[in-house]
mmCIF file with all atom_site columns, C-alpha atoms in Angstrom:
data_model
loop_
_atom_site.group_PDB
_atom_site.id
_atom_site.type_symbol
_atom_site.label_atom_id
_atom_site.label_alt_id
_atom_site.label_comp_id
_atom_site.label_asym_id
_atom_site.label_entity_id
_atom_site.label_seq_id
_atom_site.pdbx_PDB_ins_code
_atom_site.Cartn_x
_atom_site.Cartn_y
_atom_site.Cartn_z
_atom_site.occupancy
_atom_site.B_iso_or_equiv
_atom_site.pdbx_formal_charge
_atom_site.auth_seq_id
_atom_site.auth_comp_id
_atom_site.auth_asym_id
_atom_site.auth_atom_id
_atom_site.pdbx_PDB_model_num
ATOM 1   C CA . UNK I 1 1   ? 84.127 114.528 35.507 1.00 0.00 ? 243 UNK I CA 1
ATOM 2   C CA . UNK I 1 2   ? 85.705 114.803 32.293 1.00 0.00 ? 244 UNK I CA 1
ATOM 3   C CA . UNK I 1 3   ? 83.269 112.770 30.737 1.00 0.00 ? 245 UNK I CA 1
ATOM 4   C CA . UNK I 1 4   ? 80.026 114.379 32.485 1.00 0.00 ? 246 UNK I CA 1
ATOM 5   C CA . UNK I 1 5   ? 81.971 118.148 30.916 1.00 0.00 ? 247 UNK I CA 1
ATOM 6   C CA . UNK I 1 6   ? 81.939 116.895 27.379 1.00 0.00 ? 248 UNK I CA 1
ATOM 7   C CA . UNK I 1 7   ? 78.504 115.386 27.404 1.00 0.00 ? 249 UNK I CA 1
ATOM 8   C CA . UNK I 1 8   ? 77.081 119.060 28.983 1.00 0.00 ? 250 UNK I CA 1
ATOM 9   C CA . UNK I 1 9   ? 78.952 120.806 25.872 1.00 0.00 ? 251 UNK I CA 1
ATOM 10  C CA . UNK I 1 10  ? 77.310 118.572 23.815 1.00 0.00 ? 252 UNK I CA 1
ATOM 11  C CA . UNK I 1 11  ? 73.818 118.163 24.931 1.00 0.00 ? 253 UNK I CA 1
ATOM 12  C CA . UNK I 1 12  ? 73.895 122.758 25.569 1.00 0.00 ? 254 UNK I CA 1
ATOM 13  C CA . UNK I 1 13  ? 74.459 122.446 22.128 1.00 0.00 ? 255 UNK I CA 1
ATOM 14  C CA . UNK I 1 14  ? 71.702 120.211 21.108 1.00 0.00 ? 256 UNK I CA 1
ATOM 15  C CA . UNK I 1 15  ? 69.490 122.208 23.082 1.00 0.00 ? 257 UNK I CA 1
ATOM 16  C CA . UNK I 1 16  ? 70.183 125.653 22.850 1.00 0.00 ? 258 UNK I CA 1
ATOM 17  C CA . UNK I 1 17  ? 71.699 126.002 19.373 1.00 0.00 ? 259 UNK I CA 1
ATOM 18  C CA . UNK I 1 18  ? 69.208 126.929 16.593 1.00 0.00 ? 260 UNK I CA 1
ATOM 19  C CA . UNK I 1 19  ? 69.282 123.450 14.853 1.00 0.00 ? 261 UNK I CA 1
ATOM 20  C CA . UNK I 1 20  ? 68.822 123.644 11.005 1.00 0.00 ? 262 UNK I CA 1
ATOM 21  C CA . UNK I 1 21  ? 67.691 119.598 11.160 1.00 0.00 ? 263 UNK I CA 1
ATOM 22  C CA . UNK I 1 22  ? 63.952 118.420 11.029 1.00 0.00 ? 264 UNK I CA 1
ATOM 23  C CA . UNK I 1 23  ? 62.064 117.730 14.396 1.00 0.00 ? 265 UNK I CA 1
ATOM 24  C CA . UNK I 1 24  ? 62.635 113.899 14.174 1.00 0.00 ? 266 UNK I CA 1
ATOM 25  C CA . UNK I 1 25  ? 66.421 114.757 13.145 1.00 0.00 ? 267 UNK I CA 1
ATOM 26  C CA . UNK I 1 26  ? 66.535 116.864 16.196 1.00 0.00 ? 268 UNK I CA 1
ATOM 27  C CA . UNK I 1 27  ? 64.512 114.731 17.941 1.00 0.00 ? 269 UNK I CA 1
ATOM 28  C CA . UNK I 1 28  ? 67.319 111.269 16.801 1.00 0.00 ? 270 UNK I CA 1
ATOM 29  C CA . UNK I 1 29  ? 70.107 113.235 17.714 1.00 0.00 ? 271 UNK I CA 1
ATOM 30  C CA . UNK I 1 30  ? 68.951 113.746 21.283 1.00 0.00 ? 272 UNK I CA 1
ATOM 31  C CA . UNK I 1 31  ? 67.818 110.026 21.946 1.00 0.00 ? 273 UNK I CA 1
ATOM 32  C CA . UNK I 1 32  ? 71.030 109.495 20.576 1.00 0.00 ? 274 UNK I CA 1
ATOM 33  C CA . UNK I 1 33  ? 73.086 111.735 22.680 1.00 0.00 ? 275 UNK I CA 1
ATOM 34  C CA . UNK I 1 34  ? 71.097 110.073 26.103 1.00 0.00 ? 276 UNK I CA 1
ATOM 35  C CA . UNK I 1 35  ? 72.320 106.798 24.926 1.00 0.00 ? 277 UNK I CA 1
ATOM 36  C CA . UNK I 1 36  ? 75.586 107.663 24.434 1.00 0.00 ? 278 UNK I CA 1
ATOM 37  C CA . UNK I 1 37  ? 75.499 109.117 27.988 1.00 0.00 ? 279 UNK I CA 1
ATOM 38  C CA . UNK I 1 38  ? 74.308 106.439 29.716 1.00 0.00 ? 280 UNK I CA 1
ATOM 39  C CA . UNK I 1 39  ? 76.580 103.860 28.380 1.00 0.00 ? 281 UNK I CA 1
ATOM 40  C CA . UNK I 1 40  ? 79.459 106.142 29.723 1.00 0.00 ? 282 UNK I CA 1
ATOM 41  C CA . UNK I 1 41  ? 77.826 106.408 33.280 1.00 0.00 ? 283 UNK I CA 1
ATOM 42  C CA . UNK I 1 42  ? 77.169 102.999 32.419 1.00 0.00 ? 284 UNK I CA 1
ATOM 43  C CA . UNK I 1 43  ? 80.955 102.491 32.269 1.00 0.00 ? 285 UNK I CA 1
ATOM 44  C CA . UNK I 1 44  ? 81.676 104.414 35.150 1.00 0.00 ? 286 UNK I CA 1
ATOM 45  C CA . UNK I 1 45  ? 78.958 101.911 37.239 1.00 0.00 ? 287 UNK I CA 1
ATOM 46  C CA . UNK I 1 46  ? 76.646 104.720 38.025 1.00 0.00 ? 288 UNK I CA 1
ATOM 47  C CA . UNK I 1 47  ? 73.924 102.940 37.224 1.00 0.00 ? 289 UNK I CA 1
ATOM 48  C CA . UNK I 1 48  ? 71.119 104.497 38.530 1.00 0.00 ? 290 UNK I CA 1
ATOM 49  C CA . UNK I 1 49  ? 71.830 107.377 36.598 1.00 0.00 ? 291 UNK I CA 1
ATOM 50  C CA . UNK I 1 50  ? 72.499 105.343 33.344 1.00 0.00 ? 292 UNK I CA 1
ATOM 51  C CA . UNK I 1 51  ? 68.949 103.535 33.603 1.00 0.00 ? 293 UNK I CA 1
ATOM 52  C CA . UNK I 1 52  ? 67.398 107.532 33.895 1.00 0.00 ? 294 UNK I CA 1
ATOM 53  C CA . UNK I 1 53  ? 69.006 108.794 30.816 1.00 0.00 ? 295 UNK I CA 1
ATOM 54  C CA . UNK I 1 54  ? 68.697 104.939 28.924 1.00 0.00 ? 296 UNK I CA 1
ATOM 55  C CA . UNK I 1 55  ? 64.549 105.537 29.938 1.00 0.00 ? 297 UNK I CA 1
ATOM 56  C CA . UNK I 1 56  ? 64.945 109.116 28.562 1.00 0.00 ? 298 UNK I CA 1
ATOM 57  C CA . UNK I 1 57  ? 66.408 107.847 25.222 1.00 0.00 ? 299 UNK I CA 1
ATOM 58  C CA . UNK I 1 58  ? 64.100 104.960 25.007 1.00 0.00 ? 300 UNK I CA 1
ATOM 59  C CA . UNK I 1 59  ? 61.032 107.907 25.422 1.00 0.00 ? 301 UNK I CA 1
ATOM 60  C CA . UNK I 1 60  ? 62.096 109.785 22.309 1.00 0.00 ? 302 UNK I CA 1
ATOM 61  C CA . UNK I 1 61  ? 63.287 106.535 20.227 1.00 0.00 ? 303 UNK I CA 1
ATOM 62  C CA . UNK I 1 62  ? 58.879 105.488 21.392 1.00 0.00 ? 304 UNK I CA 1
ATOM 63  C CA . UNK I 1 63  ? 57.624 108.596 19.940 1.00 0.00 ? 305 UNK I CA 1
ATOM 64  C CA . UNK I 1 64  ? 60.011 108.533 16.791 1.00 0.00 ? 306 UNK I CA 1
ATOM 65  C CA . UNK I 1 65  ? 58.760 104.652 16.652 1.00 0.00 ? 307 UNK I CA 1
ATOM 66  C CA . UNK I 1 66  ? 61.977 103.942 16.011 1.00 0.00 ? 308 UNK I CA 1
ATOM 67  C CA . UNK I 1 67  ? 61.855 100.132 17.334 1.00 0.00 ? 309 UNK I CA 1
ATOM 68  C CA . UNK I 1 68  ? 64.823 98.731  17.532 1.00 0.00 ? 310 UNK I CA 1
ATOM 69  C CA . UNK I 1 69  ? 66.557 101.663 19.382 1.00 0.00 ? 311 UNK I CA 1
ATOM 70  C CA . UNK I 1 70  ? 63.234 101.598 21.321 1.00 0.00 ? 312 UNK I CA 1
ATOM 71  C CA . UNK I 1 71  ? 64.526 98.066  22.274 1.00 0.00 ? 313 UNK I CA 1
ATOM 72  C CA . UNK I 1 72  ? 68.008 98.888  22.571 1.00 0.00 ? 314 UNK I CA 1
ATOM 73  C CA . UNK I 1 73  ? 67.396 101.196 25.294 1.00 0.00 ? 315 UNK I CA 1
ATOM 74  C CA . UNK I 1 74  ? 64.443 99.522  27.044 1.00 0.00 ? 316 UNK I CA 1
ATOM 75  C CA . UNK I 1 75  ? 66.848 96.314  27.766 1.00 0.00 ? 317 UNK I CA 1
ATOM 76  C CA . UNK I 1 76  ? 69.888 98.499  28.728 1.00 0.00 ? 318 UNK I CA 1
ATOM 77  C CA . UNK I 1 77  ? 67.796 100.048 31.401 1.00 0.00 ? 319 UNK I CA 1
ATOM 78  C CA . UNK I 1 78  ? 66.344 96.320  32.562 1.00 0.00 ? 320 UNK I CA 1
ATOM 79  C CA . UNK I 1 79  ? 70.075 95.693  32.397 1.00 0.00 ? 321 UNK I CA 1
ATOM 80  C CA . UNK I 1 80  ? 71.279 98.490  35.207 1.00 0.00 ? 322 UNK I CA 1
ATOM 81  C CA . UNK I 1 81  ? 68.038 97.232  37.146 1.00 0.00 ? 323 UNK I CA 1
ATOM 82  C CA . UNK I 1 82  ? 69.776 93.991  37.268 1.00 0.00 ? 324 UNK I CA 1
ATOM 83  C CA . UNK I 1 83  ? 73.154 95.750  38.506 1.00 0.00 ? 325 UNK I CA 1
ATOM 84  C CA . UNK I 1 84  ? 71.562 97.133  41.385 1.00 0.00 ? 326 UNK I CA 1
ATOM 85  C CA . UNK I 1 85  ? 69.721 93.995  41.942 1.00 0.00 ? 327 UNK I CA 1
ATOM 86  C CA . UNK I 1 86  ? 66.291 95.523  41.231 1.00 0.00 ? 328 UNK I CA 1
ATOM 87  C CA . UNK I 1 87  ? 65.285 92.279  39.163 1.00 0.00 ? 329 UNK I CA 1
ATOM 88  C CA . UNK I 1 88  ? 61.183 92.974  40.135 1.00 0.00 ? 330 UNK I CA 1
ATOM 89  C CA . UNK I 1 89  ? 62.356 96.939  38.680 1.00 0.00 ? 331 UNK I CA 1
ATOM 90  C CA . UNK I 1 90  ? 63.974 94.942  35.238 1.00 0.00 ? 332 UNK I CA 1
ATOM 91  C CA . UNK I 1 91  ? 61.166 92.806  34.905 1.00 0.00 ? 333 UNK I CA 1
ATOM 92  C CA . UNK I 1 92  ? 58.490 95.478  35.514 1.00 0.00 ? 334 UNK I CA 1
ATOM 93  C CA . UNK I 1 93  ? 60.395 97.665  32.950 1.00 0.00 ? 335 UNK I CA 1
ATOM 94  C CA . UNK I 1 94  ? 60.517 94.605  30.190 1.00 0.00 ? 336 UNK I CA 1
ATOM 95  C CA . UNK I 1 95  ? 56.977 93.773  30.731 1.00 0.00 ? 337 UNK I CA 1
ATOM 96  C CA . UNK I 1 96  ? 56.118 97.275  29.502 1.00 0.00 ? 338 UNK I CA 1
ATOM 97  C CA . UNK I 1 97  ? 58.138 97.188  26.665 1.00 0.00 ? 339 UNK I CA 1
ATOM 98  C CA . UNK I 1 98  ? 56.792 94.143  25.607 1.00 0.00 ? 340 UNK I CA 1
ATOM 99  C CA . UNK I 1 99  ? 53.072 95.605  25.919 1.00 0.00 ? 341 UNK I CA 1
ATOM 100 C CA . UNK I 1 100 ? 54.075 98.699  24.204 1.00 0.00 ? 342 UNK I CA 1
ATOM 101 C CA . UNK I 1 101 ? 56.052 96.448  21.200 1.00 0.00 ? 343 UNK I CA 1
ATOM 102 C CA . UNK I 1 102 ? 52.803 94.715  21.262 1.00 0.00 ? 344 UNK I CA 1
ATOM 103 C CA . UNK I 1 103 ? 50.374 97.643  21.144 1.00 0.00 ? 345 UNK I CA 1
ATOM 104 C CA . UNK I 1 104 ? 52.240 98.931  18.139 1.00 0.00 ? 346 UNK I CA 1
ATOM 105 C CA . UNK I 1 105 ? 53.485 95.429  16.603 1.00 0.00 ? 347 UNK I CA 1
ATOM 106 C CA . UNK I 1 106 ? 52.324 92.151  16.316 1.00 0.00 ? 348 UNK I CA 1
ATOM 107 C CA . UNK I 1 107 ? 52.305 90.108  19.317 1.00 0.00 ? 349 UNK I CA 1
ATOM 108 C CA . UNK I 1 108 ? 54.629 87.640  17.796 1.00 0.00 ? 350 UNK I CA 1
ATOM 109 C CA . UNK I 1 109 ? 57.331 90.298  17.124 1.00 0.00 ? 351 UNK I CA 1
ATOM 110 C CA . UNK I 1 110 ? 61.301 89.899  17.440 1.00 0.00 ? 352 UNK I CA 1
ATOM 111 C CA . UNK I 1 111 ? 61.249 93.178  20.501 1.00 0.00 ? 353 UNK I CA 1
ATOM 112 C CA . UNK I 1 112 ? 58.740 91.089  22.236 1.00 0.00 ? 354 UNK I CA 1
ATOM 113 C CA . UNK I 1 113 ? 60.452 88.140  22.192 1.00 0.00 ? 355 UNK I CA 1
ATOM 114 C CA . UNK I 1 114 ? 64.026 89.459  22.722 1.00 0.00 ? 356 UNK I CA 1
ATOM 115 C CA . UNK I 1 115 ? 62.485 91.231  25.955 1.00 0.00 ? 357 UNK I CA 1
ATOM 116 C CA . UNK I 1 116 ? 61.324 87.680  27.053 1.00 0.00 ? 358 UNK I CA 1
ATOM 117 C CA . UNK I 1 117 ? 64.959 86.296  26.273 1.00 0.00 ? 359 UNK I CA 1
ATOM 118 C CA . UNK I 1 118 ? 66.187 89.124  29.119 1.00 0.00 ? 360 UNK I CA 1
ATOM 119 C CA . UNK I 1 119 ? 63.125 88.659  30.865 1.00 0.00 ? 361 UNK I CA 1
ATOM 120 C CA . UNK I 1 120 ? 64.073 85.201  31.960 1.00 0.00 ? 362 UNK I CA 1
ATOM 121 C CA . UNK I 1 121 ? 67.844 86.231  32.472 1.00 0.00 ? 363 UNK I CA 1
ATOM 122 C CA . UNK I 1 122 ? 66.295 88.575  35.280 1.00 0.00 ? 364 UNK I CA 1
ATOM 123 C CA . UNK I 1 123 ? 64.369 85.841  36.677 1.00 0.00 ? 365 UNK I CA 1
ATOM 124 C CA . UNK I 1 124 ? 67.605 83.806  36.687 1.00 0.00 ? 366 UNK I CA 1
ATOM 125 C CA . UNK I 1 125 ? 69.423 86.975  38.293 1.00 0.00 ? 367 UNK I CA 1
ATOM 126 C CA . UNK I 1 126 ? 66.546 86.881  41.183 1.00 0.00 ? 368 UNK I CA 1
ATOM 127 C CA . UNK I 1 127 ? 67.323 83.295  41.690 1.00 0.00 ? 369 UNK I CA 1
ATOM 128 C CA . UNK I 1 128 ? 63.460 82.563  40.537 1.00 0.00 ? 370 UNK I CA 1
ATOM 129 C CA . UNK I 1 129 ? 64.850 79.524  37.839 1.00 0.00 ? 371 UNK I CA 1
ATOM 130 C CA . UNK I 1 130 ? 60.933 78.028  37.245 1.00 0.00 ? 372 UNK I CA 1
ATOM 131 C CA . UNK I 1 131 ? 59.764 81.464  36.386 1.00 0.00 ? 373 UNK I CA 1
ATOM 132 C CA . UNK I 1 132 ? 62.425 82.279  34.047 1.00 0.00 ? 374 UNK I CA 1
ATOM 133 C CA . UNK I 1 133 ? 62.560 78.788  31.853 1.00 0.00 ? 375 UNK I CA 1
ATOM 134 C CA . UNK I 1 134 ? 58.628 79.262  31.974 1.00 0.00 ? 376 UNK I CA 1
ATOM 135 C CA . UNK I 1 135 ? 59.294 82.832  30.504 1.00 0.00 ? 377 UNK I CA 1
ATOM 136 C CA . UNK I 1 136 ? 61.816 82.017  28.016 1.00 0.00 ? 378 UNK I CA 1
ATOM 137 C CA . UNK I 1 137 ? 59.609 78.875  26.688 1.00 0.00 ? 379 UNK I CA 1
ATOM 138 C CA . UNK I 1 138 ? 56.516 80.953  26.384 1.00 0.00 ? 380 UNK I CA 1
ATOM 139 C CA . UNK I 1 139 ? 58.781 83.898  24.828 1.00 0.00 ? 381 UNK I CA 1
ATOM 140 C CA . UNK I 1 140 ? 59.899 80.751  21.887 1.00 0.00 ? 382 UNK I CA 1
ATOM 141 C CA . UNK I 1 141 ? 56.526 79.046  21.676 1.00 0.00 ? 383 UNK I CA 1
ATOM 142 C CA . UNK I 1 142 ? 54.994 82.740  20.925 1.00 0.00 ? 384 UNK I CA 1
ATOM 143 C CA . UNK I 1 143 ? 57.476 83.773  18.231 1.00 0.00 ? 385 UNK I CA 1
ATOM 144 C CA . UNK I 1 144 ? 57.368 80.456  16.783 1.00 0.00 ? 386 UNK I CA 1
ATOM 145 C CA . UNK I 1 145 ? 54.039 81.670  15.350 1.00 0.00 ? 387 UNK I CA 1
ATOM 146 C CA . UNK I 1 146 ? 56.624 84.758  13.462 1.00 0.00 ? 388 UNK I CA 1
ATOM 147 C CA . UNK I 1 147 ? 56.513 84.222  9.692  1.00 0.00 ? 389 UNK I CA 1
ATOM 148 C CA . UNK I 1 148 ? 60.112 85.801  9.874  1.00 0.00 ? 390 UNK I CA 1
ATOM 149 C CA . UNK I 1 149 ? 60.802 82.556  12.521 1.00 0.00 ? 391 UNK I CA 1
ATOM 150 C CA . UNK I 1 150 ? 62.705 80.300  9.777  1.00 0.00 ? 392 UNK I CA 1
ATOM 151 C CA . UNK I 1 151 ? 64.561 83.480  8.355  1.00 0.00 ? 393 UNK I CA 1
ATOM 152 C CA . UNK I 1 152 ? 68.174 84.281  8.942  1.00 0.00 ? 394 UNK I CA 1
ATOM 153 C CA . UNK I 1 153 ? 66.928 86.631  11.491 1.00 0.00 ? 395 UNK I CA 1
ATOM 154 C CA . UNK I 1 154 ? 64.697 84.422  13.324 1.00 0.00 ? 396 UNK I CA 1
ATOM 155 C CA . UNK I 1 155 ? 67.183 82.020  13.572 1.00 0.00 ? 397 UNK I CA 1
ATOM 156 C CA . UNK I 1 156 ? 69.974 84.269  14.932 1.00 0.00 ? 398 UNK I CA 1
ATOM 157 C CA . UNK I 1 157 ? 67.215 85.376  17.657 1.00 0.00 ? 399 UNK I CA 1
ATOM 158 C CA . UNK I 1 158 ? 66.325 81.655  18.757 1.00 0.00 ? 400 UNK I CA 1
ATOM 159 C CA . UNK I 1 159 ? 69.783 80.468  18.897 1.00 0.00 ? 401 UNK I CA 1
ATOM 160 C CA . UNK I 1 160 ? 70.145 83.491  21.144 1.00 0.00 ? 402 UNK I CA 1
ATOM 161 C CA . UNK I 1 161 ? 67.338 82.514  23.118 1.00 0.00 ? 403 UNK I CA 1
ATOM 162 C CA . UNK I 1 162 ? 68.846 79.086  23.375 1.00 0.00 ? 404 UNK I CA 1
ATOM 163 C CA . UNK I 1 163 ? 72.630 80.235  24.690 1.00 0.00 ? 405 UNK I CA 1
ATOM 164 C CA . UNK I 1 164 ? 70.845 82.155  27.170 1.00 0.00 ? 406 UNK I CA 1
ATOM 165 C CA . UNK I 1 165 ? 68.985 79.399  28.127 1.00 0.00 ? 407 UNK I CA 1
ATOM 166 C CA . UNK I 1 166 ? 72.151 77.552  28.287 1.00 0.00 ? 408 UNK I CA 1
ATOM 167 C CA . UNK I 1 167 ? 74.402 80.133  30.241 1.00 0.00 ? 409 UNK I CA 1
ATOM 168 C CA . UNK I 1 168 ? 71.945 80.474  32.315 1.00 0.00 ? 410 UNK I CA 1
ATOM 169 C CA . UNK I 1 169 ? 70.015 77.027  33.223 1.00 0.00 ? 411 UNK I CA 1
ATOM 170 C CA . UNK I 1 170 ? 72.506 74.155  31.961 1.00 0.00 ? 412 UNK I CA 1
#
């Protein structure tokens, strides 16, 4: 309850407090504030309510196109889907961030293929194994074509790719 006090205090004074930032600051601050929330209720397993204010964030962090929060929060609320074993929910919810990272990136991006990495960790959380090596080769075979593939970054995200592969399927 303490928690739930402190977060009220701070989001009545995000929201009704004459803010001297810019829009976008304004706008940041909020997303920011919802994802700090829902990794508390997060914490505290109330996970239905975490995915609701990680969808929120993830909302504000779209029209900001601020990607990589965008991602951040998209996979956190796959990830409470996958808590309450609502693994069609987590996919659902990962397919649409990959279609909106695709809309607005190319389809060979690092979002797109990170959501394919979690993708096939929800298919292994249904129990649904072909599905989810079929996602996670497709996910590597598509950002293979990345001309940031052989980079530091690239590298870091397939060796991910390929632990959860291994933690998952080996």
């Amino acid at each position: 309850m303490k928690v739930f006090m402190q977060y009220s205090a701070l989001l009545f004074l995000i929201l009704f407090i004459k803010p001297i930032y810019s829009q976008n600051s304004k706008d940041s601050l909020l997303a920011k504030t919802y994802f700090s929330y829902a990794d508390s209720l997060n914490g505290l397993n109330a996970y239905d309510s975490a995915a609701f204010y990680y969808n929120k964030s993830a909302m504000i962090y779209r029209k900001l196109k601020d990607w990589e929060n965008v991602n951040h929060s998209e996979l956190w609320e796959s990830y409470m889907y996958i808590d309450m074993d609502q693994y069609d929910k987590a996919i659902a919810n990962i397919d649409d961030a990959i279609a909106y990272y695709n809309q607005h990136l190319a389809p060979n991006n690092f979002y797109s293929f990170n959501g394919a990495i979690k993708k096939s960790l929800a298919y292994y959380s249904k129990e649904d194994y072909v599905e989810g090596i079929k996602t996670l080769k497709n996910g590597i075979k598509v950002f293979s074509t990345n001309p940031e593939y052989n980079t530091p970054r690239g590298e870091k995200m397939l060796a991910s790719a390929y632990a959860e592969y291994g933690n998952n399927y080996l």
